[in-house]
Coordinates of C-alpha atoms in Angstrom, one line a residue:
Chain A
X101 CA 117.1 76.0 27.0
X102 CA 120.6 76.4 25.7
X103 CA 122.3 79.9 23.8
X104 CA 125.0 79.8 21.6
X105 CA 126.9 83.8 20.7
X106 CA 129.1 83.9 18.2
X107 CA 132.0 86.0 19.0
X108 CA 134.5 88.1 16.8
X109 CA 138.0 89.6 17.9
X110 CA 138.6 92.8 16.8
X111 CA 140.5 95.7 16.9
X112 CA 139.7 97.9 20.0
X113 CA 136.9 100.4 19.6
X114 CA 139.2 102.9 20.8
X115 CA 142.1 102.3 18.5
X116 CA 142.0 104.4 15.2
X117 CA 142.5 101.6 12.1
X118 CA 145.2 102.5 9.9
X119 CA 145.8 101.3 6.3
X120 CA 149.0 99.3 5.5
X121 CA 151.6 101.1 3.5
X122 CA 150.8 98.7 0.5
X123 CA 147.0 98.6 0.3
X124 CA 146.4 95.0 1.1
X125 CA 144.5 95.7 4.4
X126 CA 144.5 97.5 7.7
X127 CA 147.6 97.1 9.8
X128 CA 146.4 94.8 13.1
X129 CA 150.1 94.5 14.0
X130 CA 150.7 95.6 17.9
X131 CA 147.4 96.9 17.9
X132 CA 145.1 96.3 20.9
X133 CA 141.9 93.5 20.4
X134 CA 139.0 93.1 22.0
X135 CA 135.8 91.8 21.6
X136 CA 133.5 93.5 18.9
X137 CA 131.0 95.6 21.2
X138 CA 128.2 94.2 19.8
X139 CA 128.9 90.4 20.9
X140 CA 129.9 92.2 24.4
X141 CA 126.1 93.2 24.4
X142 CA 125.0 89.4 22.8
X143 CA 126.9 87.8 25.9
X144 CA 125.1 90.1 28.4
X145 CA 121.7 89.2 27.0
X146 CA 122.3 85.7 27.3
X147 CA 123.8 85.7 30.6
X148 CA 120.5 88.1 32.1
X149 CA 118.0 85.6 29.9
X150 CA 119.9 82.5 32.2
X151 CA 120.0 84.9 35.3
X152 CA 116.3 84.9 34.5
X153 CA 116.0 81.6 34.5
X154 CA 114.9 81.6 30.6
X155 CA 117.9 79.9 29.7
X156 CA 120.1 76.8 31.2
X157 CA 123.6 77.0 29.1
X158 CA 125.5 79.4 27.3
X159 CA 128.0 78.6 24.9
X160 CA 130.1 81.4 23.1
X161 CA 131.2 80.1 19.6
X162 CA 134.3 82.1 17.7
X163 CA 135.7 81.8 14.6
X164 CA 139.6 83.2 14.0
X165 CA 143.0 82.9 14.6
X166 CA 144.3 80.8 18.2
X167 CA 144.1 84.3 19.7
X168 CA 140.6 84.5 19.5
X169 CA 140.6 82.3 23.0
X170 CA 141.5 85.3 24.6
X171 CA 137.9 86.9 23.0
X172 CA 136.4 83.7 24.5
X173 CA 137.8 83.9 27.6
X174 CA 136.7 87.1 27.8
X175 CA 133.0 85.6 27.0
X176 CA 133.5 82.8 29.8
X177 CA 134.8 85.5 32.4
X178 CA 131.5 87.4 31.8
X179 CA 128.8 84.1 32.4
X180 CA 129.2 82.0 29.4
X181 CA 129.6 78.4 30.7
X182 CA 131.7 77.0 27.7
X183 CA 133.4 77.9 24.6
X184 CA 134.3 76.4 20.9
X185 CA 137.0 77.8 18.6
X186 CA 136.9 77.3 15.2
X187 CA 140.5 77.8 14.3
X188 CA 141.4 79.7 11.2
X189 CA 144.2 82.2 10.3
X190 CA 142.5 83.5 7.1
X191 CA 140.1 86.3 7.5
X192 CA 136.4 84.2 7.2
X193 CA 133.6 85.9 5.2
X194 CA 130.3 86.3 6.8
X195 CA 129.0 83.3 4.4
X196 CA 131.5 81.0 5.6
X197 CA 131.1 81.8 9.0
X198 CA 127.2 81.3 8.7
X199 CA 127.5 77.8 7.3
X200 CA 130.3 77.0 10.4
X201 CA 127.7 78.1 12.8
X202 CA 124.9 76.4 11.1
X203 CA 127.1 73.3 11.9
X204 CA 127.3 74.0 14.8
X205 CA 123.6 74.8 16.0
X206 CA 123.2 71.8 14.1
X207 CA 125.0 69.7 16.8
X208 CA 124.3 71.7 19.8
X209 CA 120.5 72.9 19.2
X210 CA 120.1 75.7 20.8
X211 CA 117.0 77.5 21.4
X212 CA 118.1 81.2 20.5
X213 CA 121.2 82.4 18.8
X214 CA 122.1 85.7 20.0
X215 CA 125.1 87.6 18.0
X216 CA 126.2 91.2 17.3
X217 CA 124.4 92.9 14.7
X218 CA 128.1 93.8 13.0
X219 CA 131.5 93.9 13.9
X220 CA 133.3 96.9 13.6
X221 CA 136.2 95.4 11.6
X222 CA 134.3 94.9 8.1
X223 CA 130.8 96.6 9.3
X224 CA 129.1 93.8 7.0
X225 CA 126.1 93.1 9.1
X226 CA 125.1 89.9 7.4
X227 CA 126.2 86.5 9.5
X228 CA 123.0 86.7 11.9
X229 CA 120.5 87.2 8.8
X230 CA 122.5 84.8 6.9
X231 CA 122.8 82.2 9.6
X232 CA 118.8 82.3 10.0
X233 CA 118.2 81.8 6.6
X234 CA 120.8 78.9 6.2
X235 CA 118.9 77.5 9.4
X236 CA 115.4 78.2 8.0
X237 CA 114.6 80.2 11.5
X238 CA 113.1 83.7 12.1
X239 CA 115.4 86.6 13.2
X240 CA 115.0 89.6 15.5
X241 CA 117.6 91.7 14.0
X242 CA 119.0 95.0 15.6
X243 CA 117.3 94.1 18.9
X244 CA 116.7 96.7 21.5
X245 CA 114.6 94.6 23.6
X246 CA 114.2 90.7 23.8
X247 CA 111.3 88.6 25.9
X248 CA 111.5 84.8 25.8
X249 CA 108.0 83.6 26.3
X250 CA 107.6 79.5 26.3
X251 CA 108.0 78.8 23.0
X252 CA 108.6 82.5 21.1
X253 CA 110.6 85.1 21.6
X254 CA 109.7 89.0 21.0
X255 CA 112.0 91.2 19.8
X256 CA 111.6 95.1 19.8
X257 CA 113.9 96.5 16.8
X258 CA 115.4 99.6 16.2
X259 CA 114.5 100.5 12.7
X260 CA 114.9 103.5 10.2
X261 CA 112.1 105.9 11.5
X262 CA 111.5 104.2 15.2
X263 CA 110.9 100.9 16.7
X264 CA 109.3 97.3 15.3
X265 CA 107.9 95.0 17.7
X266 CA 108.0 91.0 15.9
X267 CA 107.4 87.6 17.3
X268 CA 109.5 84.8 16.2
X269 CA 108.8 81.2 16.7
X270 CA 111.8 79.3 18.5
X271 CA 114.5 78.5 17.6
X272 CA 115.4 82.1 16.3
X273 CA 118.4 84.2 15.6
X274 CA 118.5 87.8 17.1
X275 CA 121.0 90.3 16.5
X276 CA 122.0 93.2 19.0
X277 CA 121.7 97.1 18.8
X278 CA 123.5 99.2 21.1
X279 CA 120.7 99.5 23.4
X280 CA 119.8 96.2 24.3
X281 CA 122.0 96.7 27.4
X282 CA 125.0 97.4 28.7
X283 CA 127.3 95.0 29.0
X284 CA 129.1 93.6 32.8
X285 CA 132.6 93.7 33.4
X286 CA 134.2 90.5 34.4
X287 CA 135.4 90.4 37.9
X288 CA 138.8 89.0 38.8
X289 CA 137.3 86.0 40.7
X290 CA 135.4 85.0 37.6
X291 CA 138.3 85.8 35.1
X292 CA 140.2 83.2 37.2
X293 CA 136.9 80.8 36.8
X294 CA 137.1 81.1 33.4
X295 CA 140.3 79.8 32.6
X296 CA 138.9 76.6 34.1
X297 CA 135.6 76.6 31.7
X298 CA 136.1 74.1 29.2
X299 CA 137.4 75.7 25.6
X300 CA 136.8 72.9 22.4
X301 CA 139.2 73.4 19.8
X302 CA 138.0 72.9 16.2
X303 CA 138.7 73.9 12.2
X304 CA 136.3 74.8 9.5
X305 CA 136.8 71.0 8.3
X306 CA 135.5 69.6 11.1
X307 CA 132.2 71.2 10.3
X308 CA 132.5 70.5 6.6
X309 CA 132.8 74.6 5.5
X310 CA 135.0 75.6 2.9
X311 CA 136.5 78.9 3.6
X312 CA 137.3 80.1 0.1
X313 CA 136.7 83.7 0.1
X314 CA 134.1 84.8 -2.6
X315 CA 135.3 88.4 -2.6
X316 CA 138.8 89.0 -3.4
X317 CA 139.8 92.1 -1.8
X318 CA 141.9 94.3 -5.0
X319 CA 142.8 96.9 -2.6
X320 CA 142.5 99.0 1.0
X321 CA 142.9 102.4 0.9
X322 CA 142.6 105.2 3.0
X323 CA 139.8 107.5 3.0
X324 CA 139.8 111.4 1.4
X325 CA 141.0 113.1 4.1
X326 CA 139.0 115.9 5.3
X327 CA 140.7 119.4 5.7
X328 CA 139.8 121.5 8.9
X329 CA 138.6 125.0 7.8
X330 CA 138.8 128.1 9.8
X331 CA 137.6 128.9 13.3
X332 CA 135.4 131.9 13.8
X333 CA 135.5 134.4 16.3
X334 CA 131.9 134.6 17.4
X335 CA 128.7 134.1 16.7
X336 CA 128.1 137.2 14.5
X337 CA 131.0 136.1 12.0
X338 CA 129.3 132.7 12.0
X339 CA 125.8 133.8 10.9
X340 CA 128.0 135.6 8.1
X341 CA 129.1 132.3 6.9
X342 CA 126.1 130.5 7.4
X343 CA 124.2 133.7 5.0
X344 CA 127.0 133.2 2.5
X345 CA 126.3 129.7 2.1
X346 CA 122.5 130.7 1.1
X347 CA 120.8 128.6 3.8
X348 CA 119.2 131.1 5.7
Chain B
X7 CA 123.0 92.2 -17.1
X8 CA 119.5 92.2 -15.0
X9 CA 119.4 93.7 -11.8
X10 CA 116.2 93.3 -9.4
X11 CA 115.9 96.5 -6.8
X12 CA 114.3 95.9 -3.6
X13 CA 111.7 98.8 -3.0
X14 CA 111.5 100.4 0.6
X15 CA 107.9 101.7 1.3
X16 CA 105.5 101.6 3.5
X17 CA 102.6 100.4 1.3
X18 CA 101.1 103.9 0.6
X19 CA 104.8 106.0 -0.3
X20 CA 107.9 105.1 -2.1
X21 CA 110.7 105.5 0.2
X22 CA 113.3 107.9 -1.4
X23 CA 116.1 105.4 -0.1
X24 CA 114.8 103.5 -3.3
X25 CA 115.8 106.2 -6.0
X26 CA 119.8 106.2 -4.8
X27 CA 119.6 102.7 -5.3
X28 CA 117.8 102.1 -9.0
X29 CA 121.4 104.8 -9.8
X30 CA 123.7 102.2 -8.4
X31 CA 121.7 99.5 -10.6
X32 CA 121.7 101.4 -13.3
X33 CA 125.5 101.5 -13.6
X34 CA 125.0 97.3 -14.0
X35 CA 122.2 96.8 -16.4
X36 CA 118.6 96.9 -16.9
X37 CA 116.8 97.6 -13.7
X38 CA 113.9 95.7 -12.5
X39 CA 111.9 96.9 -9.1
X40 CA 110.4 94.1 -6.6
X41 CA 107.5 95.5 -4.5
X42 CA 106.4 93.1 -1.7
X43 CA 103.8 94.7 0.0
X44 CA 99.9 94.4 0.7
X45 CA 97.6 96.6 -1.0
X46 CA 100.5 98.5 -2.4
X47 CA 99.1 99.6 -6.1
X48 CA 100.0 103.2 -5.3
X49 CA 103.8 102.5 -4.8
X50 CA 103.8 99.9 -7.8
X51 CA 102.5 102.9 -9.5
X52 CA 105.0 105.8 -8.3
X53 CA 107.9 103.0 -9.2
X54 CA 106.8 102.6 -12.6
X55 CA 107.5 106.0 -13.2
X56 CA 110.8 106.4 -12.1
X57 CA 113.3 107.3 -14.6
X58 CA 115.5 104.1 -16.2
X59 CA 113.4 101.4 -14.8
X60 CA 112.0 98.6 -17.2
X61 CA 109.6 96.2 -14.9
X62 CA 108.0 96.4 -11.6
X63 CA 107.5 93.3 -10.2
X64 CA 105.1 93.2 -7.7
X65 CA 104.1 90.9 -5.1
X66 CA 100.5 92.4 -3.2
X67 CA 100.2 89.8 -0.2
X68 CA 99.3 90.2 3.3
X69 CA 102.6 88.3 4.0
X70 CA 104.8 91.0 2.9
X71 CA 102.6 94.0 4.4
X72 CA 105.7 94.4 7.2
X73 CA 108.5 93.4 5.4
X74 CA 109.6 90.5 7.1
X75 CA 112.5 89.4 5.9
X76 CA 111.2 85.4 6.6
X77 CA 108.6 86.2 4.2
X78 CA 110.3 88.5 1.8
X79 CA 113.6 86.7 1.4
X80 CA 112.3 83.6 -0.2
X81 CA 110.2 85.7 -2.6
X82 CA 113.1 87.7 -3.8
X83 CA 115.3 84.6 -4.1
X84 CA 113.2 83.1 -6.4
X85 CA 113.3 85.9 -8.4
X86 CA 116.5 86.0 -8.7
X87 CA 116.5 82.9 -11.0
X88 CA 115.7 85.4 -14.0
X89 CA 117.8 88.1 -12.5
X90 CA 121.9 88.7 -11.9
X91 CA 122.1 91.2 -9.3
X92 CA 119.9 92.1 -6.0
X93 CA 120.0 95.4 -4.8
X94 CA 118.9 96.8 -1.3
X95 CA 119.2 100.0 0.1
X96 CA 121.9 100.0 3.3
X97 CA 118.5 101.0 5.6
X98 CA 117.7 98.8 8.4
X99 CA 115.2 96.8 6.1
X100 CA 117.6 96.4 3.2
X101 CA 120.0 95.2 5.9
X102 CA 117.6 93.0 7.5
X103 CA 116.3 91.3 4.2
X104 CA 119.5 91.2 1.7
X105 CA 121.7 89.0 3.7
X106 CA 118.9 86.2 3.8
X107 CA 118.9 86.4 0.0
X108 CA 122.1 86.4 -0.4
X109 CA 122.2 82.9 1.8
X110 CA 119.5 81.7 -0.2
X111 CA 121.2 81.9 -3.3
X112 CA 124.7 80.7 -1.5
X113 CA 126.0 84.2 -2.0
X114 CA 128.4 86.5 -0.6
X115 CA 126.9 90.1 -0.1
X116 CA 129.0 93.5 -1.0
X117 CA 127.6 95.6 1.9
X118 CA 127.0 99.3 1.5
X119 CA 128.7 100.1 -1.7
X120 CA 130.1 103.6 -2.5
X121 CA 130.7 103.0 -6.1
X122 CA 130.4 100.5 -9.3
X123 CA 134.0 100.2 -10.4
X124 CA 132.8 97.2 -12.7
X125 CA 130.3 94.6 -13.2
X126 CA 131.5 92.9 -10.4
X127 CA 134.1 95.1 -8.2
X128 CA 132.9 98.1 -6.1
X129 CA 134.1 100.1 -3.2
X130 CA 133.0 99.7 0.2
X131 CA 133.8 101.2 3.5
X132 CA 135.3 99.2 6.4
X133 CA 136.6 100.0 10.2
X134 CA 133.8 102.9 10.2
X135 CA 134.7 104.2 6.9
X136 CA 138.6 104.8 8.3
X137 CA 139.0 102.4 5.5
X138 CA 137.8 102.1 1.9
X139 CA 138.2 98.5 0.3
X140 CA 137.8 97.6 -3.6
X141 CA 136.7 94.1 -3.8
X142 CA 135.5 91.8 -6.8
X143 CA 133.3 89.3 -6.6
X144 CA 133.8 86.1 -7.9
X145 CA 130.0 84.7 -7.2
X146 CA 127.7 84.3 -10.4
X147 CA 124.8 86.5 -9.3
X148 CA 125.6 89.7 -7.2
X149 CA 123.5 90.5 -4.0
X150 CA 124.8 94.1 -2.7
X151 CA 123.4 96.8 -0.4
X152 CA 123.7 100.7 -1.2
X153 CA 124.6 103.6 0.9
X154 CA 122.3 105.9 -0.4
X155 CA 124.5 109.3 0.3
X156 CA 127.2 107.6 -2.1
X157 CA 124.6 107.6 -5.2
X158 CA 122.7 110.3 -6.9
X159 CA 118.9 110.3 -6.6
X160 CA 117.1 108.6 -9.9
X161 CA 114.4 110.9 -10.9
X162 CA 110.6 110.0 -9.8
X163 CA 109.1 111.2 -13.3
X164 CA 110.1 110.0 -16.7
X165 CA 110.2 106.8 -16.9
X166 CA 107.0 104.2 -17.8
X167 CA 107.6 100.9 -16.6
X168 CA 105.4 97.6 -17.1
X169 CA 103.9 96.5 -14.0
X170 CA 103.8 92.9 -13.3
X171 CA 102.0 91.1 -10.4
X172 CA 104.4 87.8 -9.1
X173 CA 103.4 85.6 -6.3
X174 CA 105.8 83.8 -3.6
X175 CA 105.5 81.6 -1.2
X176 CA 103.6 84.4 1.4
X177 CA 103.7 83.5 5.2
X178 CA 106.8 81.2 6.2
X179 CA 104.7 81.1 9.4
X180 CA 108.1 81.4 11.8
X181 CA 107.4 85.0 12.7
X182 CA 105.0 87.6 12.6
X183 CA 104.7 91.3 13.1
X184 CA 103.5 92.8 16.4
X185 CA 104.0 96.6 16.2
X186 CA 105.6 99.4 15.5
X187 CA 106.1 102.7 17.2
X188 CA 107.2 105.3 14.1
X189 CA 107.6 108.6 15.0
X190 CA 105.8 111.0 12.9
X191 CA 107.3 114.1 12.3
X192 CA 107.1 117.5 9.9
X193 CA 110.9 117.4 9.8
X194 CA 112.6 116.1 6.9
X195 CA 113.9 112.4 7.1
X196 CA 117.6 112.4 8.1
X197 CA 118.7 110.5 5.5
X198 CA 117.5 112.7 2.5
X199 CA 117.5 116.2 4.3
X200 CA 119.6 119.0 3.3
X201 CA 120.6 120.7 6.7
X202 CA 121.0 118.3 9.7
X203 CA 121.5 120.0 13.5
X204 CA 122.4 117.3 15.3
X205 CA 123.5 117.6 19.0
X206 CA 125.8 115.8 21.5
X207 CA 126.0 114.9 25.3
X208 CA 127.1 118.0 25.6
X209 CA 123.3 118.8 25.7
X210 CA 122.3 117.7 29.4
X211 CA 119.2 116.1 29.1
X212 CA 115.9 115.7 26.9
X213 CA 114.5 119.2 28.0
X214 CA 117.8 121.0 27.1
X215 CA 118.1 119.2 23.9
X216 CA 114.5 120.1 22.7
X217 CA 115.1 123.9 24.0
X218 CA 118.5 124.4 22.6
X219 CA 118.2 122.3 19.0
X220 CA 114.7 122.5 18.1
X221 CA 114.2 126.2 17.4
X222 CA 117.4 126.0 15.3
X223 CA 116.3 123.3 13.2
X224 CA 112.8 124.9 13.1
X225 CA 114.4 128.3 11.6
X226 CA 116.7 126.3 9.0
X227 CA 113.9 124.0 8.1
X228 CA 116.2 120.9 8.9
X229 CA 116.3 117.9 10.5
X230 CA 117.6 116.7 13.9
X231 CA 120.6 114.0 14.5
X232 CA 122.2 113.0 17.6
X233 CA 125.5 111.6 18.6
X234 CA 124.9 107.6 20.0
X235 CA 126.2 109.7 23.6
X236 CA 123.3 111.7 23.1
X237 CA 121.1 108.9 22.0
X238 CA 122.4 106.6 24.8
X239 CA 121.4 109.3 27.8
X240 CA 118.0 109.6 26.3
X241 CA 117.6 113.3 25.0
X242 CA 116.6 111.8 21.6
X243 CA 114.8 108.4 20.3
X244 CA 117.4 106.0 18.7
X245 CA 116.6 106.6 15.1
X246 CA 118.1 110.0 15.8
X247 CA 121.6 108.6 15.8
X248 CA 124.0 109.4 13.4
X249 CA 127.2 107.1 12.5
X250 CA 129.1 104.0 12.2
X251 CA 126.2 102.2 13.6
X252 CA 123.4 104.7 13.2
X253 CA 122.4 106.7 10.2
X254 CA 124.8 107.4 7.3
X255 CA 123.8 111.2 6.2
X256 CA 125.9 113.6 4.1
X257 CA 123.5 116.9 3.8
X258 CA 124.4 120.1 2.2
X259 CA 124.8 121.7 5.9
X260 CA 125.4 119.8 8.9
X261 CA 126.0 121.5 12.3
X262 CA 127.5 119.2 15.2
X263 CA 126.2 120.7 18.5
X264 CA 128.0 119.6 21.5
X265 CA 129.5 116.9 19.5
X266 CA 133.2 115.8 20.4
X267 CA 133.2 113.9 17.2
X268 CA 134.2 110.2 18.2
X269 CA 135.5 108.3 14.9
X270 CA 132.1 106.3 15.1
X271 CA 130.4 109.8 14.5
X272 CA 132.5 111.2 12.3
X273 CA 131.6 107.8 9.8
X274 CA 128.2 108.8 10.0
X275 CA 128.8 112.8 8.6
X276 CA 132.3 112.9 7.1
X277 CA 130.8 113.3 3.4
X278 CA 128.6 115.9 4.7
X279 CA 129.0 119.2 1.8
X280 CA 129.6 121.7 4.7
X281 CA 130.4 121.1 8.5
X282 CA 129.5 123.6 11.2
X283 CA 131.0 122.7 14.8
X284 CA 130.3 124.6 17.9
X285 CA 131.9 123.1 20.5
X286 CA 133.6 124.9 24.0
X287 CA 136.3 122.3 23.8
X288 CA 139.1 124.0 21.3
X289 CA 140.7 120.5 21.2
X290 CA 137.5 118.3 20.1
X291 CA 138.1 116.2 17.2
X292 CA 135.3 117.9 15.4
X293 CA 137.5 120.7 14.5
X294 CA 139.5 118.3 12.3
X295 CA 136.9 118.0 9.8
X296 CA 135.0 121.1 10.1
X297 CA 134.6 123.9 7.8
X298 CA 133.5 126.2 10.1
X299 CA 134.3 126.2 14.0
X300 CA 133.2 127.9 16.9
X301 CA 134.4 127.6 20.2
X302 CA 131.7 128.6 22.6
X303 CA 129.5 127.7 25.0
X304 CA 126.9 126.0 22.9
X305 CA 124.1 127.4 25.6
X306 CA 124.7 131.0 24.7
X307 CA 126.2 130.8 20.9
X308 CA 122.8 128.4 19.5
X309 CA 120.2 130.7 21.2
X310 CA 121.9 134.0 19.8
X311 CA 122.7 131.9 16.2
X312 CA 119.0 131.5 16.1
X313 CA 117.6 134.6 17.0
X314 CA 120.5 136.5 14.4
X315 CA 119.2 134.2 11.5
X316 CA 115.6 135.0 12.3
X317 CA 116.2 138.6 11.6

């Protein structure tokens, strides 16, 4: 079974994003970029399935600027076998990404597609579900545990209130939550080896997908700033404050 | 404009998350509800009483009992032939289903809206709420998820909507429900609680978390939350997590205990009315957003606080 893992290049998890002064977006110039953390978890899960013998090949895909190659090389260094970069300098919306991924899935015929539940940039949480709908295949979103068994996959999902387990017919789409696994670091020899692994360059036109955005961003602004309040000296002073709030 | 709101429920009880979505939908136009479930007549009756609702569509079928997206999304997409906007709460179940509906309709979803600025214009948080985008949809129909804390809840009484049975294709035959482990608790739910007591990594282990946080929460009648670090370390279950990728909360009072205040955590709670932080590190970022801060060792301070509040 082949596993397809879409990954996204995003602003690093530890960097605090700054809104551009002209209100057109978030400033990405000279900012550290990394693989979306949920996508690292997706790559890791695919590698573990391959190590267990449940998968034979892992194909990483990214839709984004030329520099998304670095993100794909990271995926290859972690353990993906080959990569496809669908290059676009414009921001591509989840719906269009899902259409590109569907076209790639039609060619590659993976048994599983594992992707992050959301990117930490636009926080949309849509791509996996949209891809599943376009393919007419089942989805196991917010996965906590993934077990492949013959022609089905059982996914334990993190839901409000606890956990839900669903059984999906393959091919299926899985989106990762935080506790699915802890991604490995790529070793230096593997980083060197990753440079030799195949990376195909494509464009959205190769897949016949129109990238025209459906949402127009009119403005991007800083959120209202919360002012720090006061520090109290001890518990007695805190109790006074809490009583003044009328909650105790 | 005619809107269709996906009702969140467990076949017996209507979930509060629905009420804020009704308010958001009413800003766009006429509000219709969709209840997809099984033996869910009680939910339909409760839904019909929500103020401002014009019609309740009920699809009662075993295939919809567990809200499987593969089965519910085609049903919702078919009903969208007669509606202009589909709205769902930005809960795990809404987030699971809505994008699937959007793809069926070839619509780009607007996720987790904070406000309705016009018939097709909304604000939504990006980058963990570090930026707020104003976006306008150019699609013929709208698919939206709604952040519950950003809208008032519609009243649960006062409406008298017509209830209409609808049917869909039923079981798509590609997925099945196996089991659920849903914690039963007497506590208020995190997303609707007036007071939340949250603990962080500083609580050391599950036993300590329980021993320190629970008595204070009990005293205040509060819900219990946690930072990602505390959840990852196994102190509490995953559904306690407050933050960018966990639950978004905005209670009257939020206690952050032993939580340093990573931006991902702040993203989930910084709209709380009053934030109270207890942390022994006086430079912890949590103090930059806290209304009331106490620099202290939580192992001494929290039990003392709990004791003082009882008297």
